[in-house]
Amino acid sequence: MKNRLARTVRAHAADRLIRGSAIVWERRTAGLAAWIRRSRRDDLTGWKAALGPVLCLVLVGILAWILYSVLRALPWLLGLLVALWCRAAWKAGRAPAEEAPAETPRRPRRRPMWRPFAPSC
């Protein structure tokens, strides 16, 4: 019984990390592609309009090479990056709630009569 529960928990955690990792990967690549796409100039034509994306790709390549060099020199840093990636994947891999929780009526917030540090208008 205990082993089955442990396997179920591990399988759930692995599924959440896998699902979240795919989501994080999609977000990062989509953001990078959008950044490169936005660098294209619409007011120019021909090869001059494509200089922005080319320079962005060169910059991405240089930054990737720098990251590779730093990770080769400081391998412990890779463990930190993996931990940050797993944290982001864990947050992103949350299963969507099937039912929305019932809304509880909230009482309206009262405005304070006096705010000591509020700017005067």
Coordinates of C-alpha atoms in Angstrom, one line a residue:
M1 CA 0.0 0.0 0.0
K2 CA 2.8 2.4 0.9
N3 CA 4.7 1.6 -2.2
R4 CA 1.7 2.2 -4.4
L5 CA 1.0 5.6 -2.8
A6 CA 4.7 6.6 -3.3
R7 CA 4.6 5.5 -6.9
T8 CA 1.4 7.5 -7.5
V9 CA 2.8 10.6 -5.9
R10 CA 6.0 10.3 -8.0
A11 CA 4.0 9.7 -11.2
H12 CA 1.9 12.8 -10.5
A13 CA 5.0 14.9 -9.8
A14 CA 6.7 13.6 -12.9
D15 CA 3.6 14.4 -15.0
R16 CA 3.3 17.9 -13.6
L17 CA 7.0 18.6 -14.3
I18 CA 6.8 17.2 -17.8
R19 CA 3.6 19.2 -18.6
G20 CA 5.1 22.3 -17.0
S21 CA 8.4 21.9 -18.8
A22 CA 6.7 21.8 -22.2
I23 CA 4.7 24.9 -21.3
V24 CA 7.8 26.8 -20.1
W25 CA 9.7 25.7 -23.3
E26 CA 6.8 26.9 -25.5
R27 CA 6.6 30.2 -23.7
R28 CA 10.3 30.9 -23.9
T29 CA 10.6 30.0 -27.6
A30 CA 7.5 31.9 -28.5
G31 CA 8.8 35.0 -26.6
L32 CA 12.2 34.7 -28.3
A33 CA 10.6 34.3 -31.7
A34 CA 8.3 37.3 -31.1
W35 CA 11.3 39.4 -30.1
I36 CA 13.2 38.5 -33.2
R37 CA 10.1 39.1 -35.4
R38 CA 9.5 42.5 -33.8
S39 CA 13.0 43.6 -34.8
R40 CA 12.2 43.6 -38.5
R41 CA 11.8 47.2 -39.8
D42 CA 8.6 47.9 -41.8
D43 CA 9.8 51.3 -43.1
L44 CA 12.7 49.7 -45.1
T45 CA 12.7 47.2 -47.9
G46 CA 15.0 44.5 -49.1
W47 CA 18.0 43.3 -47.2
K48 CA 18.0 46.5 -45.0
A49 CA 14.7 45.5 -43.5
A50 CA 16.1 42.1 -42.5
L51 CA 19.2 43.5 -40.7
G52 CA 17.3 43.6 -37.4
P53 CA 16.4 39.9 -37.2
V54 CA 19.9 39.0 -38.4
L55 CA 21.5 41.0 -35.6
C56 CA 19.1 39.6 -33.0
L57 CA 20.0 36.0 -34.1
V58 CA 23.7 36.9 -33.9
L59 CA 23.1 38.3 -30.4
V60 CA 21.3 35.1 -29.4
G61 CA 24.1 33.0 -30.7
I62 CA 26.7 35.1 -28.9
L63 CA 24.7 34.9 -25.6
A64 CA 24.3 31.1 -26.1
W65 CA 28.1 30.7 -26.6
I66 CA 28.8 32.8 -23.5
L67 CA 26.3 30.7 -21.4
Y68 CA 28.0 27.6 -22.7
S69 CA 31.4 28.9 -21.8
V70 CA 30.3 29.9 -18.3
L71 CA 28.7 26.5 -17.7
R72 CA 31.8 24.7 -18.8
A73 CA 33.9 26.8 -16.4
L74 CA 31.3 26.7 -13.5
P75 CA 29.5 23.3 -13.7
W76 CA 27.7 23.9 -10.4
L77 CA 25.8 26.7 -12.0
L78 CA 24.0 24.2 -14.2
G79 CA 22.4 22.7 -11.1
L80 CA 21.1 26.2 -10.2
L81 CA 19.7 26.6 -13.7
V82 CA 18.0 23.2 -13.5
A83 CA 16.5 24.1 -10.1
L84 CA 15.1 27.4 -11.5
W85 CA 13.7 25.5 -14.6
C86 CA 12.1 22.9 -12.4
R87 CA 10.5 25.6 -10.2
A88 CA 9.1 27.3 -13.3
A89 CA 7.9 24.0 -14.7
W90 CA 6.3 23.0 -11.4
K91 CA 4.4 26.3 -11.3
A92 CA 3.3 26.1 -15.0
G93 CA 2.3 22.4 -14.8
R94 CA -0.5 23.0 -12.4
A95 CA -3.6 21.2 -13.6
P96 CA -6.5 23.5 -14.5
A97 CA -9.3 23.5 -12.0
E98 CA -12.2 21.6 -13.3
E99 CA -14.8 23.6 -11.5
A100 CA -14.6 27.2 -10.5
P101 CA -14.9 27.6 -6.7
A102 CA -18.2 29.1 -5.6
E103 CA -17.8 32.8 -5.0
T104 CA -18.2 33.9 -1.5
P105 CA -19.8 37.3 -1.0
R106 CA -17.2 39.8 0.0
R107 CA -17.9 42.8 2.1
P108 CA -16.9 46.0 0.5
R109 CA -13.6 47.5 1.7
R110 CA -14.0 50.6 3.8
R111 CA -11.9 53.6 2.9
P112 CA -9.8 54.8 5.8
M113 CA -10.8 58.2 7.0
W114 CA -7.2 59.4 7.1
R115 CA -4.1 58.2 5.1
P116 CA -1.0 59.3 6.8
F117 CA 1.3 59.1 3.8
A118 CA -1.0 59.6 0.9
P119 CA -0.1 62.4 -1.5
S120 CA -2.5 65.4 -1.5
C121 CA -4.4 65.9 -4.8

